[in-house]
Amino acid sequence: IFPVDWDGSNDPIQNSDGSFTCRDYPALVSKNVTQNNKYPKSPQEFNQGVTARTGDEILVRVYIHNNAPTTADPATATARNVQLTSSFTNSGITTSFGGSNTNTVSRTEPVHLASGESLMVVPGSGIVQKYNGQTIASNLTLGNNTYNLGDIRGCFEYSLFVFYKLKVVSATPPATGQLTLTKQVRNVTL
């Protein structure tokens, strides 16, 4: 697995022998888009988690890369039947993915909500994009389910980004008002 690139540059690292090591994006990151927050830029920021309040939306980004070398035979280096499972609780967002012939990668990011708040999936917010931003699936409802990504060949140009949104909702029912009626009766004779 390539070293993770937390600063977003995705620039290769030059080794002391002159060769280069590629870097990858983190497998899972999230940000509060309502508050205009950014994705974490370090493991320390990731471990601090995402803070959100009622009405806020959290954008979840999952990065999937079969880092088999480009020179490998696709018949043996293709990740087969890759499944993405995403779940969440009031304290964390978890993703795991793997193929029928690969290891499984799993990651959890902490979430901080106020008492009485919970997360719900924003229906239809899910999209799958190629490494270059080209959307290959959209209007998906992801979160607390499993999605089949199919086969993924090795190398960066076959990597995928999966995005979906979660919304913070209040478990507290709305305040109830009091309705008072005054009835006045008249005796009207015709």
Short mmCIF file of C-alpha atoms in Angstrom, two decimals:
data_model
loop_
_atom_site.label_atom_id
_atom_site.label_comp_id
_atom_site.label_asym_id
_atom_site.label_seq_id
_atom_site.Cartn_x
_atom_site.Cartn_y
_atom_site.Cartn_z
CA ILE A 1 0.00 0.00 0.00
CA PHE A 2 1.30 3.42 -0.90
CA PRO A 3 1.97 6.04 1.81
CA VAL A 4 -1.06 8.25 2.41
CA ASP A 5 -1.01 11.79 1.00
CA TRP A 6 -2.75 14.01 3.56
CA ASP A 7 -1.96 17.36 1.92
CA GLY A 8 -3.84 16.65 -1.33
CA SER A 9 -0.86 17.12 -3.64
CA ASN A 10 -0.57 13.40 -4.46
CA ASP A 11 3.03 14.12 -5.52
CA PRO A 12 5.38 11.13 -5.55
CA ILE A 13 8.09 10.95 -2.92
CA GLN A 14 11.67 10.77 -4.23
CA ASN A 15 13.64 8.06 -2.45
CA SER A 16 17.35 8.34 -1.58
CA ASP A 17 18.23 6.04 -4.50
CA GLY A 18 16.49 8.38 -6.98
CA SER A 19 13.40 6.19 -7.48
CA PHE A 20 9.92 7.45 -6.66
CA THR A 21 7.23 6.11 -4.35
CA CYS A 22 3.64 7.00 -5.19
CA ARG A 23 1.28 8.30 -2.52
CA ASP A 24 -2.38 7.61 -2.09
CA TYR A 25 -5.36 9.43 -0.66
CA PRO A 26 -6.75 8.32 2.70
CA ALA A 27 -9.32 5.52 2.38
CA LEU A 28 -11.92 7.54 4.33
CA VAL A 29 -12.29 11.23 5.15
CA SER A 30 -15.31 13.36 5.99
CA LYS A 31 -16.06 17.05 6.36
CA ASN A 32 -18.91 19.23 7.60
CA VAL A 33 -19.95 20.98 4.37
CA THR A 34 -22.59 23.12 6.07
CA GLN A 35 -19.86 24.77 8.15
CA ASN A 36 -17.52 24.97 5.13
CA ASN A 37 -14.97 22.70 6.79
CA LYS A 38 -12.13 21.00 4.89
CA TYR A 39 -11.08 17.36 4.74
CA PRO A 40 -8.47 16.42 7.38
CA LYS A 41 -4.90 17.17 6.29
CA SER A 42 -3.12 14.93 8.79
CA PRO A 43 -3.71 11.76 10.79
CA GLN A 44 -4.07 13.97 13.88
CA GLU A 45 -6.88 15.99 12.26
CA PHE A 46 -8.53 12.75 11.09
CA ASN A 47 -8.43 11.34 14.62
CA GLN A 48 -10.09 14.52 15.95
CA GLY A 49 -13.10 13.63 13.83
CA VAL A 50 -15.99 15.66 12.46
CA THR A 51 -18.17 17.88 14.63
CA ALA A 52 -21.68 18.66 13.43
CA ARG A 53 -25.01 19.92 14.80
CA THR A 54 -28.67 19.56 13.83
CA GLY A 55 -29.19 20.51 10.18
CA ASP A 56 -25.52 20.16 9.22
CA GLU A 57 -24.50 17.86 6.35
CA ILE A 58 -21.37 15.74 6.38
CA LEU A 59 -19.76 14.78 3.06
CA VAL A 60 -18.07 11.38 3.23
CA ARG A 61 -15.31 10.54 0.72
CA VAL A 62 -14.06 6.98 0.23
CA TYR A 63 -11.00 6.30 -1.93
CA ILE A 64 -10.51 2.85 -3.43
CA HIS A 65 -7.30 1.92 -5.25
CA ASN A 66 -6.08 -1.47 -6.38
CA ASN A 67 -2.38 -0.67 -6.30
CA ALA A 68 -1.30 -3.66 -8.37
CA PRO A 69 1.51 -2.57 -10.73
CA THR A 70 0.64 -1.57 -14.29
CA THR A 71 2.94 -4.31 -15.55
CA ALA A 72 0.96 -7.05 -13.75
CA ASP A 73 -1.25 -9.41 -15.73
CA PRO A 74 -4.85 -8.07 -15.45
CA ALA A 75 -6.10 -11.66 -15.23
CA THR A 76 -4.42 -12.03 -11.84
CA ALA A 77 -4.04 -8.41 -10.67
CA THR A 78 -7.66 -7.27 -11.06
CA ALA A 79 -9.59 -6.97 -7.81
CA ARG A 80 -12.74 -9.01 -8.39
CA ASN A 81 -16.26 -8.26 -7.13
CA VAL A 82 -15.21 -5.30 -4.96
CA GLN A 83 -17.80 -4.50 -2.31
CA LEU A 84 -18.01 -1.20 -0.39
CA THR A 85 -19.74 -1.37 2.97
CA SER A 86 -20.47 1.89 4.76
CA SER A 87 -22.02 2.36 8.15
CA PHE A 88 -22.37 5.02 10.80
CA THR A 89 -23.36 5.54 14.39
CA ASN A 90 -23.68 8.67 16.47
CA SER A 91 -19.97 8.37 17.25
CA GLY A 92 -18.34 7.32 13.99
CA ILE A 93 -18.43 6.72 10.23
CA THR A 94 -16.99 3.40 9.08
CA THR A 95 -16.15 2.13 5.64
CA SER A 96 -14.70 -1.16 4.50
CA PHE A 97 -14.01 -2.48 1.04
CA GLY A 98 -12.43 -5.49 -0.53
CA GLY A 99 -12.75 -7.95 -3.37
CA SER A 100 -13.30 -11.67 -3.51
CA ASN A 101 -9.55 -12.06 -4.18
CA THR A 102 -8.15 -9.16 -2.09
CA ASN A 103 -7.63 -8.02 1.45
CA THR A 104 -10.28 -5.86 3.13
CA VAL A 105 -9.50 -2.27 4.09
CA SER A 106 -11.50 -0.83 6.99
CA ARG A 107 -11.40 2.66 8.47
CA THR A 108 -13.48 4.58 11.06
CA GLU A 109 -13.57 8.35 11.53
CA PRO A 110 -14.94 9.78 14.79
CA VAL A 111 -18.08 11.95 14.73
CA HIS A 112 -19.06 14.38 17.48
CA LEU A 113 -22.76 15.19 17.86
CA ALA A 114 -24.68 16.86 20.67
CA SER A 115 -26.89 14.83 22.97
CA GLY A 116 -30.16 13.92 21.26
CA GLU A 117 -28.72 14.21 17.73
CA SER A 118 -28.23 11.41 15.23
CA LEU A 119 -27.13 10.87 11.64
CA MET A 120 -29.27 9.92 8.68
CA VAL A 121 -28.40 9.24 5.04
CA VAL A 122 -29.25 11.95 2.51
CA PRO A 123 -31.11 9.83 -0.10
CA GLY A 124 -29.68 10.02 -3.63
CA SER A 125 -26.54 11.90 -2.53
CA GLY A 126 -24.11 9.10 -3.44
CA ILE A 127 -21.85 9.26 -6.48
CA VAL A 128 -18.95 7.18 -7.81
CA GLN A 129 -16.20 8.95 -9.75
CA LYS A 130 -13.09 7.85 -11.58
CA TYR A 131 -9.72 9.28 -10.51
CA ASN A 132 -10.17 12.16 -13.00
CA GLY A 133 -13.55 13.29 -11.63
CA GLN A 134 -15.68 11.60 -14.30
CA THR A 135 -18.94 10.45 -12.68
CA ILE A 136 -19.75 6.82 -13.47
CA ALA A 137 -22.73 6.36 -11.09
CA SER A 138 -24.95 8.89 -9.33
CA ASN A 139 -28.17 9.32 -7.39
CA LEU A 140 -27.14 6.46 -5.09
CA THR A 141 -28.32 6.04 -1.53
CA LEU A 142 -25.19 4.94 0.35
CA GLY A 143 -24.68 4.57 4.09
CA ASN A 144 -25.52 1.59 6.31
CA ASN A 145 -25.46 -0.70 3.29
CA THR A 146 -23.19 -2.49 0.81
CA TYR A 147 -22.58 -1.35 -2.77
CA ASN A 148 -21.01 -3.53 -5.48
CA LEU A 149 -18.26 -1.67 -7.35
CA GLY A 150 -17.48 -4.62 -9.62
CA ASP A 151 -13.95 -5.42 -10.80
CA ILE A 152 -11.16 -2.86 -10.37
CA ARG A 153 -7.94 -3.16 -12.36
CA GLY A 154 -4.61 -2.21 -10.89
CA CYS A 155 -3.10 1.28 -11.10
CA PHE A 156 -4.20 4.82 -10.29
CA GLU A 157 -6.21 5.36 -13.48
CA TYR A 158 -8.69 2.71 -12.28
CA SER A 159 -9.04 4.11 -8.76
CA LEU A 160 -12.44 5.30 -7.57
CA PHE A 161 -13.81 8.00 -5.30
CA VAL A 162 -17.18 7.38 -3.65
CA PHE A 163 -19.05 10.29 -2.05
CA TYR A 164 -22.25 10.43 -0.02
CA LYS A 165 -23.85 12.78 2.50
CA LEU A 166 -25.13 12.32 6.01
CA LYS A 167 -27.40 14.81 7.76
CA VAL A 168 -27.54 15.53 11.47
CA VAL A 169 -31.08 15.35 12.82
CA SER A 170 -32.50 15.98 16.25
CA ALA A 171 -34.06 13.06 18.06
CA THR A 172 -36.00 15.53 20.17
CA PRO A 173 -39.54 16.02 18.87
CA PRO A 174 -40.50 19.58 17.99
CA ALA A 175 -42.01 21.62 20.79
CA THR A 176 -45.76 21.34 21.05
CA GLY A 177 -47.86 24.45 21.36
CA GLN A 178 -51.04 24.93 23.30
CA LEU A 179 -54.26 25.64 21.48
CA THR A 180 -57.02 27.45 23.33
CA LEU A 181 -60.51 27.86 21.92
CA THR A 182 -63.16 30.19 23.22
CA LYS A 183 -66.67 29.40 22.17
CA GLN A 184 -69.40 31.98 22.32
CA VAL A 185 -72.97 30.80 21.87
CA ARG A 186 -75.81 33.15 20.85
CA ASN A 187 -79.44 32.44 20.87
CA VAL A 188 -80.70 33.72 17.57
CA THR A 189 -84.45 33.43 16.88
CA LEU A 190 -85.91 34.07 13.49
#
